[in-house]
PDB file of C-alpha atoms in Angstrom:
ATOM      1  CA  MET A   1       7.608  61.086 -13.968  1.00  0.00           C
ATOM      2  CA  HIS A   2       4.396  60.015 -11.808  1.00  0.00           C
ATOM      3  CA  SER A   3       6.268  57.211 -10.195  1.00  0.00           C
ATOM      4  CA  SER A   4       9.126  59.414  -9.122  1.00  0.00           C
ATOM      5  CA  PHE A   5       6.775  61.920  -7.315  1.00  0.00           C
ATOM      6  CA  TYR A   6       5.519  59.070  -5.675  1.00  0.00           C
ATOM      7  CA  LEU A   7       8.849  57.604  -4.407  1.00  0.00           C
ATOM      8  CA  THR A   8       9.794  61.378  -3.168  1.00  0.00           C
ATOM      9  CA  SER A   9       6.299  61.789  -1.689  1.00  0.00           C
ATOM     10  CA  PHE A  10       6.666  58.821   0.809  1.00  0.00           C
ATOM     11  CA  ASN A  11       9.897  57.623   2.405  1.00  0.00           C
ATOM     12  CA  LYS A  12      11.064  54.299   0.960  1.00  0.00           C
ATOM     13  CA  LYS A  13      10.292  52.362   4.253  1.00  0.00           C
ATOM     14  CA  LYS A  14       6.762  53.524   4.140  1.00  0.00           C
ATOM     15  CA  ILE A  15       6.325  52.170   0.494  1.00  0.00           C
ATOM     16  CA  SER A  16       7.825  49.062   0.944  1.00  0.00           C
ATOM     17  CA  GLU A  17       5.809  48.539   4.350  1.00  0.00           C
ATOM     18  CA  LEU A  18       2.440  49.197   2.189  1.00  0.00           C
ATOM     19  CA  LYS A  19       3.652  46.655  -0.493  1.00  0.00           C
ATOM     20  CA  CYS A  20       4.829  44.352   1.874  1.00  0.00           C
ATOM     21  CA  GLY A  21       1.292  44.552   3.518  1.00  0.00           C
ATOM     22  CA  LYS A  22      -1.074  43.915   0.334  1.00  0.00           C
ATOM     23  CA  LEU A  23       1.606  41.429  -0.633  1.00  0.00           C
ATOM     24  CA  MET A  24       0.885  39.147   2.351  1.00  0.00           C
ATOM     25  CA  LYS A  25      -2.558  39.817   2.659  1.00  0.00           C
ATOM     26  CA  VAL A  26      -2.800  38.044  -1.216  1.00  0.00           C
ATOM     27  CA  ILE A  27      -0.243  35.143   0.023  1.00  0.00           C
ATOM     28  CA  ASN A  28      -2.505  34.542   3.024  1.00  0.00           C
ATOM     29  CA  ARG A  29      -5.701  34.365   0.719  1.00  0.00           C
ATOM     30  CA  GLU A  30      -3.775  31.997  -1.850  1.00  0.00           C
ATOM     31  CA  LEU A  31      -2.299  30.088   0.734  1.00  0.00           C
ATOM     32  CA  SER A  32      -6.280  29.958   2.708  1.00  0.00           C
ATOM     33  CA  MET A  33      -7.575  28.977  -1.012  1.00  0.00           C
ATOM     34  CA  ILE A  34      -4.592  26.235  -1.181  1.00  0.00           C
ATOM     35  CA  ASN A  35      -5.357  24.592   2.189  1.00  0.00           C
ATOM     36  CA  LYS A  36      -9.188  24.330   1.499  1.00  0.00           C
ATOM     37  CA  ILE A  37      -8.295  22.642  -1.894  1.00  0.00           C
ATOM     38  CA  LYS A  38      -5.943  20.186  -0.483  1.00  0.00           C
ATOM     39  CA  GLU A  39      -8.110  19.554   2.232  1.00  0.00           C
ATOM     40  CA  LYS A  40     -11.198  18.470  -0.326  1.00  0.00           C
ATOM     41  CA  PHE A  41      -8.814  16.742  -3.027  1.00  0.00           C
ATOM     42  CA  LEU A  42      -6.110  15.134  -0.502  1.00  0.00           C
ATOM     43  CA  SER A  43      -8.330  14.156   2.153  1.00  0.00           C
ATOM     44  CA  LYS A  44      -8.956  10.143   2.813  1.00  0.00           C
ATOM     45  CA  SER A  45     -12.066  10.334   0.902  1.00  0.00           C
ATOM     46  CA  PHE A  46     -11.176  11.525  -1.925  1.00  0.00           C
ATOM     47  CA  LEU A  47      -7.789   9.336  -2.300  1.00  0.00           C
ATOM     48  CA  SER A  48     -10.537   6.415  -1.638  1.00  0.00           C
ATOM     49  CA  PHE A  49     -12.455   7.461  -4.210  1.00  0.00           C
ATOM     50  CA  ALA A  50      -9.898   7.994  -6.680  1.00  0.00           C
ATOM     51  CA  PHE A  51      -8.563   4.285  -6.020  1.00  0.00           C
ATOM     52  CA  ILE A  52     -12.188   3.063  -6.935  1.00  0.00           C
ATOM     53  CA  GLY A  53     -12.203   5.493  -9.366  1.00  0.00           C
ATOM     54  CA  ALA A  54      -9.114   4.195 -10.961  1.00  0.00           C
ATOM     55  CA  PHE A  55     -10.968   0.610 -11.031  1.00  0.00           C
ATOM     56  CA  ASN A  56     -13.758   2.032 -12.136  1.00  0.00           C
ATOM     57  CA  THR A  57     -12.187   3.573 -15.151  1.00  0.00           C
ATOM     58  CA  ILE A  58     -10.293   0.872 -15.999  1.00  0.00           C
ATOM     59  CA  LEU A  59     -13.223  -1.202 -16.233  1.00  0.00           C
ATOM     60  CA  SER A  60     -15.058   1.415 -17.735  1.00  0.00           C
ATOM     61  CA  GLN A  61     -12.019   1.867 -20.803  1.00  0.00           C
ATOM     62  CA  ILE A  62     -11.815  -2.268 -21.106  1.00  0.00           C
ATOM     63  CA  LEU A  63     -16.041  -2.045 -21.596  1.00  0.00           C
ATOM     64  CA  TYR A  64     -15.511   0.789 -23.977  1.00  0.00           C
ATOM     65  CA  MET A  65     -12.809  -0.773 -26.338  1.00  0.00           C
ATOM     66  CA  ILE A  66     -14.892  -3.943 -26.374  1.00  0.00           C
ATOM     67  CA  PHE A  67     -18.039  -2.053 -27.759  1.00  0.00           C
ATOM     68  CA  VAL A  68     -15.668   0.037 -30.047  1.00  0.00           C
ATOM     69  CA  SER A  69     -14.513  -2.796 -31.458  1.00  0.00           C
ATOM     70  CA  PHE A  70     -17.661  -4.632 -31.950  1.00  0.00           C
ATOM     71  CA  SER A  71     -18.495  -1.457 -34.281  1.00  0.00           C
ATOM     72  CA  ILE A  72     -20.702   0.256 -31.708  1.00  0.00           C
ATOM     73  CA  ALA A  73     -20.962   4.089 -32.065  1.00  0.00           C
ATOM     74  CA  VAL A  74     -18.368   6.013 -30.149  1.00  0.00           C
ATOM     75  CA  SER A  75     -21.073   7.984 -28.287  1.00  0.00           C
ATOM     76  CA  THR A  76     -22.953   4.659 -27.527  1.00  0.00           C
ATOM     77  CA  SER A  77     -19.829   2.692 -26.493  1.00  0.00           C
ATOM     78  CA  SER A  78     -18.774   5.565 -24.203  1.00  0.00           C
ATOM     79  CA  LEU A  79     -22.373   5.923 -22.495  1.00  0.00           C
ATOM     80  CA  LEU A  80     -22.255   1.758 -21.883  1.00  0.00           C
ATOM     81  CA  GLY A  81     -18.686   2.128 -20.469  1.00  0.00           C
ATOM     82  CA  ASP A  82     -19.629   4.434 -17.898  1.00  0.00           C
ATOM     83  CA  VAL A  83     -23.444   2.974 -17.046  1.00  0.00           C
ATOM     84  CA  ILE A  84     -22.350  -0.552 -16.329  1.00  0.00           C
ATOM     85  CA  PRO A  85     -19.412   0.042 -14.076  1.00  0.00           C
ATOM     86  CA  MET A  86     -21.196   2.741 -11.843  1.00  0.00           C
ATOM     87  CA  PHE A  87     -23.052   0.247 -10.062  1.00  0.00           C
ATOM     88  CA  PHE A  88     -19.779  -1.401  -8.857  1.00  0.00           C
ATOM     89  CA  SER A  89     -18.589   1.881  -7.988  1.00  0.00           C
ATOM     90  CA  TYR A  90     -21.857   2.817  -6.027  1.00  0.00           C
ATOM     91  CA  PHE A  91     -21.243   0.031  -3.715  1.00  0.00           C
ATOM     92  CA  LEU A  92     -17.625   0.330  -3.144  1.00  0.00           C
ATOM     93  CA  ASN A  93     -17.645   4.315  -2.622  1.00  0.00           C
ATOM     94  CA  MET A  94     -20.834   3.776  -0.311  1.00  0.00           C
ATOM     95  CA  HIS A  95     -18.531   1.346   1.611  1.00  0.00           C
ATOM     96  CA  PHE A  96     -14.771   2.405   1.590  1.00  0.00           C
ATOM     97  CA  THR A  97     -15.381   6.179   0.701  1.00  0.00           C
ATOM     98  CA  TYR A  98     -18.571   7.157   2.551  1.00  0.00           C
ATOM     99  CA  HIS A  99     -18.753   4.737   5.070  1.00  0.00           C
ATOM    100  CA  GLU A 100     -22.435   4.660   4.497  1.00  0.00           C
ATOM    101  CA  LYS A 101     -25.100   1.793   4.362  1.00  0.00           C
ATOM    102  CA  PRO A 102     -26.270   1.521   0.679  1.00  0.00           C
ATOM    103  CA  ASN A 103     -29.966   2.538   0.584  1.00  0.00           C
ATOM    104  CA  TRP A 104     -32.763   3.366  -1.773  1.00  0.00           C
ATOM    105  CA  LYS A 105     -32.432   6.664  -1.994  1.00  0.00           C
ATOM    106  CA  SER A 106     -28.820   7.180  -2.649  1.00  0.00           C
ATOM    107  CA  PHE A 107     -28.843   4.304  -5.060  1.00  0.00           C
ATOM    108  CA  ILE A 108     -31.382   6.257  -7.085  1.00  0.00           C
ATOM    109  CA  SER A 109     -29.715   9.408  -6.659  1.00  0.00           C
ATOM    110  CA  PHE A 110     -26.221   7.781  -7.656  1.00  0.00           C
ATOM    111  CA  PRO A 111     -26.771   7.947 -11.400  1.00  0.00           C
ATOM    112  CA  ILE A 112     -27.955  11.361 -11.258  1.00  0.00           C
ATOM    113  CA  SER A 113     -24.616  12.520  -9.376  1.00  0.00           C
ATOM    114  CA  TYR A 114     -22.684  10.738 -12.347  1.00  0.00           C
ATOM    115  CA  LEU A 115     -24.246  12.308 -15.053  1.00  0.00           C
ATOM    116  CA  PRO A 116     -22.607  15.320 -15.174  1.00  0.00           C
ATOM    117  CA  GLY A 117     -19.502  13.479 -15.833  1.00  0.00           C
ATOM    118  CA  ILE A 118     -20.733  11.065 -18.247  1.00  0.00           C
ATOM    119  CA  ILE A 119     -22.280  13.780 -20.375  1.00  0.00           C
ATOM    120  CA  ILE A 120     -18.768  15.377 -20.065  1.00  0.00           C
ATOM    121  CA  ASN A 121     -17.219  12.220 -20.996  1.00  0.00           C
ATOM    122  CA  MET A 122     -19.112  11.183 -23.603  1.00  0.00           C
ATOM    123  CA  VAL A 123     -19.059  14.827 -25.634  1.00  0.00           C
ATOM    124  CA  MET A 124     -15.158  14.708 -25.049  1.00  0.00           C
ATOM    125  CA  THR A 125     -14.687  11.406 -26.401  1.00  0.00           C
ATOM    126  CA  VAL A 126     -16.905  12.383 -29.614  1.00  0.00           C
ATOM    127  CA  ILE A 127     -15.044  15.845 -29.907  1.00  0.00           C
ATOM    128  CA  PHE A 128     -11.699  14.151 -29.423  1.00  0.00           C
ATOM    129  CA  VAL A 129     -12.142  11.386 -31.845  1.00  0.00           C
ATOM    130  CA  ASN A 130     -14.550  13.163 -34.665  1.00  0.00           C
ATOM    131  CA  TRP A 131     -12.663  16.654 -34.381  1.00  0.00           C
ATOM    132  CA  LEU A 132      -9.211  16.046 -33.126  1.00  0.00           C
ATOM    133  CA  GLY A 133      -8.601  12.708 -34.776  1.00  0.00           C
ATOM    134  CA  VAL A 134      -7.579  10.845 -31.914  1.00  0.00           C
ATOM    135  CA  ASN A 135      -7.744   6.961 -32.212  1.00  0.00           C
ATOM    136  CA  LYS A 136     -11.132   5.815 -30.843  1.00  0.00           C
ATOM    137  CA  LEU A 137      -9.821   3.243 -28.644  1.00  0.00           C
ATOM    138  CA  PHE A 138      -8.146   5.567 -26.297  1.00  0.00           C
ATOM    139  CA  ALA A 139      -9.904   8.872 -26.917  1.00  0.00           C
ATOM    140  CA  LYS A 140     -12.228   8.018 -23.818  1.00  0.00           C
ATOM    141  CA  ALA A 141      -9.141   8.290 -21.410  1.00  0.00           C
ATOM    142  CA  PHE A 142      -8.598  11.873 -22.621  1.00  0.00           C
ATOM    143  CA  ALA A 143     -11.554  13.296 -20.682  1.00  0.00           C
ATOM    144  CA  LEU A 144     -10.620  11.788 -17.302  1.00  0.00           C
ATOM    145  CA  PRO A 145      -9.201  14.806 -16.014  1.00  0.00           C
ATOM    146  CA  LEU A 146     -12.019  16.852 -16.328  1.00  0.00           C
ATOM    147  CA  THR A 147     -14.410  14.199 -15.047  1.00  0.00           C
ATOM    148  CA  ILE A 148     -12.955  12.731 -11.877  1.00  0.00           C
ATOM    149  CA  PRO A 149     -13.257  15.784  -9.856  1.00  0.00           C
ATOM    150  CA  ILE A 150     -16.760  16.408 -11.079  1.00  0.00           C
ATOM    151  CA  ASN A 151     -17.919  12.885  -9.999  1.00  0.00           C
ATOM    152  CA  TYR A 152     -16.303  13.098  -6.807  1.00  0.00           C
ATOM    153  CA  LEU A 153     -18.113  16.495  -5.776  1.00  0.00           C
ATOM    154  CA  THR A 154     -21.595  15.661  -7.078  1.00  0.00           C
ATOM    155  CA  MET A 155     -21.318  12.196  -5.417  1.00  0.00           C
ATOM    156  CA  SER A 156     -20.152  13.727  -2.083  1.00  0.00           C
ATOM    157  CA  LEU A 157     -22.891  16.138  -2.366  1.00  0.00           C
ATOM    158  CA  ILE A 158     -25.471  13.328  -3.108  1.00  0.00           C
ATOM    159  CA  VAL A 159     -24.389  11.013  -0.172  1.00  0.00           C
ATOM    160  CA  LYS A 160     -24.550  14.159   1.833  1.00  0.00           C
ATOM    161  CA  LEU A 161     -27.880  14.721   1.076  1.00  0.00           C
ATOM    162  CA  THR A 162     -28.986  10.962   1.127  1.00  0.00           C
ATOM    163  CA  SER A 163     -27.009   9.932   4.461  1.00  0.00           C
ATOM    164  CA  ASN A 164     -28.481   7.304   7.144  1.00  0.00           C
ATOM    165  CA  LYS A 165     -26.265   9.260   9.548  1.00  0.00           C
ATOM    166  CA  GLU A 166     -28.568  11.493  12.272  1.00  0.00           C
ATOM    167  CA  LYS A 167     -27.835  15.182  10.991  1.00  0.00           C
ATOM    168  CA  ALA A 168     -26.334  16.767  13.833  1.00  0.00           C
TER     169      ALA A 168
END
């Protein structure tokens, strides 16, 4: 009954104009957000980061599997599997992704940028193995969709803060 009052109080054209105006605002806001996400995560630097990350991930997974096969604890294997390839990742990303010369400040800061991703990956790996029963040789790979964007954002921030380039 309330909606029929609304329909009879205003003509249908005005109602549709109001709905279209609000809808267009929502659509424009959503498109703007999608464009910002595309700019950040489909940029050349992100794709370079992802490619290097794929190499790093394969190396990390191989090391993790080796450590686990030697009966080293899942959490320790995960940690070692992440930390060792991190050094390769630093130099490759500085050169190909960020086009920066390595420096001590960023080298020291780099492990800090990976810390959130390493912790999340280690915790998720333990959860997948101990609570969800995922095979421990493959559990580490299940946490990757969560850790890759986190690592990219934190690494980008560290590089920006420690850049050798003059700030304009």
